[in-house]
């Protein structure tokens, strides 16, 4: 299993779930078998060029975004996640210890 296939599969899954599509729905809309869709998302298979175009079209994105593996979260997303994680005292202590380890103090 190549790293490129795995990263590509993760991107496909990310955009599929963002569109609230099941693997079955996406597979049907791009004209492939559901088993192939699962293999793509797990990095076991890749798509043909025509299927790649259909995939981007159904997911409402440009093809290049399926290959954008530098997937960083926005500052607002990070703040929201930290806010949720900081709701418990245990998480606050854990985050503080991790922070201290990272800055070597």
PDB file of C-alpha atoms in Angstrom:
ATOM      1  CA  UNK A   1       0.000   0.000   0.000  1.00  0.00           C
ATOM      2  CA  UNK A   2       1.645   3.235  -1.099  1.00  0.00           C
ATOM      3  CA  UNK A   3       1.674   6.302   1.102  1.00  0.00           C
ATOM      4  CA  UNK A   4       0.183   8.368  -1.744  1.00  0.00           C
ATOM      5  CA  UNK A   5      -2.790   6.018  -1.996  1.00  0.00           C
ATOM      6  CA  UNK A   6      -3.368   6.169   1.756  1.00  0.00           C
ATOM      7  CA  UNK A   7      -3.201   9.972   1.852  1.00  0.00           C
ATOM      8  CA  UNK A   8      -5.465  10.223  -1.183  1.00  0.00           C
ATOM      9  CA  UNK A   9      -7.953   7.838   0.417  1.00  0.00           C
ATOM     10  CA  UNK A  10      -8.052   9.922   3.584  1.00  0.00           C
ATOM     11  CA  UNK A  11      -8.763  13.045   1.546  1.00  0.00           C
ATOM     12  CA  UNK A  12     -11.577  11.308  -0.331  1.00  0.00           C
ATOM     13  CA  UNK A  13     -13.119  10.153   2.948  1.00  0.00           C
ATOM     14  CA  UNK A  14     -12.786  13.623   4.454  1.00  0.00           C
ATOM     15  CA  UNK A  15     -14.614  15.283   1.574  1.00  0.00           C
ATOM     16  CA  UNK A  16     -17.189  12.472   1.347  1.00  0.00           C
ATOM     17  CA  UNK A  17     -18.123  12.779   5.011  1.00  0.00           C
ATOM     18  CA  UNK A  18     -18.147  16.564   4.751  1.00  0.00           C
ATOM     19  CA  UNK A  19     -20.791  16.190   2.012  1.00  0.00           C
ATOM     20  CA  UNK A  20     -22.634  13.701   4.264  1.00  0.00           C
ATOM     21  CA  UNK A  21     -22.412  10.946   1.666  1.00  0.00           C
ATOM     22  CA  UNK A  22     -22.048   7.263   2.452  1.00  0.00           C
ATOM     23  CA  UNK A  23     -19.512   5.177   0.567  1.00  0.00           C
ATOM     24  CA  UNK A  24     -22.436   3.561  -1.235  1.00  0.00           C
ATOM     25  CA  UNK A  25     -23.886   6.902  -2.333  1.00  0.00           C
ATOM     26  CA  UNK A  26     -20.559   8.235  -3.560  1.00  0.00           C
ATOM     27  CA  UNK A  27     -19.710   5.000  -5.371  1.00  0.00           C
ATOM     28  CA  UNK A  28     -23.075   5.027  -7.133  1.00  0.00           C
ATOM     29  CA  UNK A  29     -22.742   8.669  -8.162  1.00  0.00           C
ATOM     30  CA  UNK A  30     -19.276   8.194  -9.670  1.00  0.00           C
ATOM     31  CA  UNK A  31     -20.091   4.829 -11.225  1.00  0.00           C
ATOM     32  CA  UNK A  32     -17.875   2.400  -9.331  1.00  0.00           C
ATOM     33  CA  UNK A  33     -18.522  -0.601  -7.087  1.00  0.00           C
ATOM     34  CA  UNK A  34     -18.901   0.029  -3.364  1.00  0.00           C
ATOM     35  CA  UNK A  35     -16.048  -2.392  -2.679  1.00  0.00           C
ATOM     36  CA  UNK A  36     -13.784  -0.265  -4.874  1.00  0.00           C
ATOM     37  CA  UNK A  37     -14.815   2.862  -2.981  1.00  0.00           C
ATOM     38  CA  UNK A  38     -13.765   1.192   0.265  1.00  0.00           C
ATOM     39  CA  UNK A  39     -10.452   0.156  -1.261  1.00  0.00           C
ATOM     40  CA  UNK A  40      -9.819   3.721  -2.434  1.00  0.00           C
ATOM     41  CA  UNK A  41     -10.507   5.176   1.014  1.00  0.00           C
ATOM     42  CA  UNK A  42      -8.266   2.577   2.664  1.00  0.00           C
ATOM     43  CA  UNK A  43      -5.382   3.234   0.279  1.00  0.00           C
ATOM     44  CA  UNK A  44      -5.608  -0.157  -1.396  1.00  0.00           C
ATOM     45  CA  UNK A  45      -6.637   1.113  -4.822  1.00  0.00           C
ATOM     46  CA  UNK A  46      -6.564   4.242  -6.936  1.00  0.00           C
ATOM     47  CA  UNK A  47      -8.947   5.845  -9.408  1.00  0.00           C
ATOM     48  CA  UNK A  48      -8.703   6.313 -13.157  1.00  0.00           C
ATOM     49  CA  UNK A  49      -8.497   9.836 -14.581  1.00  0.00           C
ATOM     50  CA  UNK A  50     -12.175   9.887 -15.659  1.00  0.00           C
ATOM     51  CA  UNK A  51     -13.258   8.615 -12.227  1.00  0.00           C
ATOM     52  CA  UNK A  52     -11.055  11.228 -10.569  1.00  0.00           C
ATOM     53  CA  UNK A  53     -12.893  13.955 -12.481  1.00  0.00           C
ATOM     54  CA  UNK A  54     -16.286  12.500 -11.495  1.00  0.00           C
ATOM     55  CA  UNK A  55     -15.150  12.245  -7.888  1.00  0.00           C
ATOM     56  CA  UNK A  56     -14.138  15.896  -7.733  1.00  0.00           C
ATOM     57  CA  UNK A  57     -17.372  16.898  -9.463  1.00  0.00           C
ATOM     58  CA  UNK A  58     -19.609  14.977  -7.043  1.00  0.00           C
ATOM     59  CA  UNK A  59     -17.640  16.225  -4.042  1.00  0.00           C
ATOM     60  CA  UNK A  60     -17.915  19.764  -5.414  1.00  0.00           C
ATOM     61  CA  UNK A  61     -14.177  20.428  -5.294  1.00  0.00           C
ATOM     62  CA  UNK A  62     -11.300  20.913  -7.696  1.00  0.00           C
ATOM     63  CA  UNK A  63      -9.201  17.809  -8.358  1.00  0.00           C
ATOM     64  CA  UNK A  64      -6.142  19.478  -6.836  1.00  0.00           C
ATOM     65  CA  UNK A  65      -7.772  19.497  -3.387  1.00  0.00           C
ATOM     66  CA  UNK A  66      -7.794  15.702  -3.352  1.00  0.00           C
ATOM     67  CA  UNK A  67      -4.003  15.876  -3.494  1.00  0.00           C
ATOM     68  CA  UNK A  68      -3.555  18.663  -0.951  1.00  0.00           C
ATOM     69  CA  UNK A  69      -1.987  16.574   1.783  1.00  0.00           C
ATOM     70  CA  UNK A  70      -0.917  19.626   3.816  1.00  0.00           C
ATOM     71  CA  UNK A  71      -4.228  19.573   5.634  1.00  0.00           C
ATOM     72  CA  UNK A  72      -3.986  22.158   8.392  1.00  0.00           C
ATOM     73  CA  UNK A  73      -6.871  23.180  10.571  1.00  0.00           C
ATOM     74  CA  UNK A  74      -7.917  26.789  10.809  1.00  0.00           C
ATOM     75  CA  UNK A  75      -7.136  28.731  13.971  1.00  0.00           C
ATOM     76  CA  UNK A  76     -10.854  28.798  14.807  1.00  0.00           C
ATOM     77  CA  UNK A  77     -11.102  24.998  14.484  1.00  0.00           C
ATOM     78  CA  UNK A  78      -8.100  24.570  16.790  1.00  0.00           C
ATOM     79  CA  UNK A  79      -9.549  26.996  19.338  1.00  0.00           C
ATOM     80  CA  UNK A  80     -12.883  25.156  19.280  1.00  0.00           C
ATOM     81  CA  UNK A  81     -11.186  21.791  19.823  1.00  0.00           C
ATOM     82  CA  UNK A  82      -9.052  23.162  22.654  1.00  0.00           C
ATOM     83  CA  UNK A  83     -12.099  24.737  24.267  1.00  0.00           C
ATOM     84  CA  UNK A  84     -13.902  21.399  24.215  1.00  0.00           C
ATOM     85  CA  UNK A  85     -10.839  19.544  25.504  1.00  0.00           C
ATOM     86  CA  UNK A  86     -10.367  22.040  28.323  1.00  0.00           C
ATOM     87  CA  UNK A  87     -13.786  21.356  29.808  1.00  0.00           C
ATOM     88  CA  UNK A  88     -12.343  18.726  32.152  1.00  0.00           C
ATOM     89  CA  UNK A  89      -9.625  19.332  34.742  1.00  0.00           C
ATOM     90  CA  UNK A  90      -7.824  16.144  33.702  1.00  0.00           C
ATOM     91  CA  UNK A  91      -7.484  17.446  30.150  1.00  0.00           C
ATOM     92  CA  UNK A  92      -6.184  20.796  31.398  1.00  0.00           C
ATOM     93  CA  UNK A  93      -3.473  19.059  33.449  1.00  0.00           C
ATOM     94  CA  UNK A  94      -2.549  16.770  30.569  1.00  0.00           C
ATOM     95  CA  UNK A  95      -2.341  19.646  28.110  1.00  0.00           C
ATOM     96  CA  UNK A  96      -0.190  21.628  30.546  1.00  0.00           C
ATOM     97  CA  UNK A  97       2.233  18.707  30.999  1.00  0.00           C
ATOM     98  CA  UNK A  98       2.471  18.241  27.229  1.00  0.00           C
ATOM     99  CA  UNK A  99       3.083  21.955  26.768  1.00  0.00           C
ATOM    100  CA  UNK A 100       5.884  21.902  29.354  1.00  0.00           C
ATOM    101  CA  UNK A 101       7.494  18.900  27.669  1.00  0.00           C
ATOM    102  CA  UNK A 102       7.370  20.618  24.299  1.00  0.00           C
ATOM    103  CA  UNK A 103       9.082  23.755  25.531  1.00  0.00           C
ATOM    104  CA  UNK A 104      11.554  21.710  27.626  1.00  0.00           C
ATOM    105  CA  UNK A 105      10.865  23.224  31.018  1.00  0.00           C
TER     106      UNK A 105
END
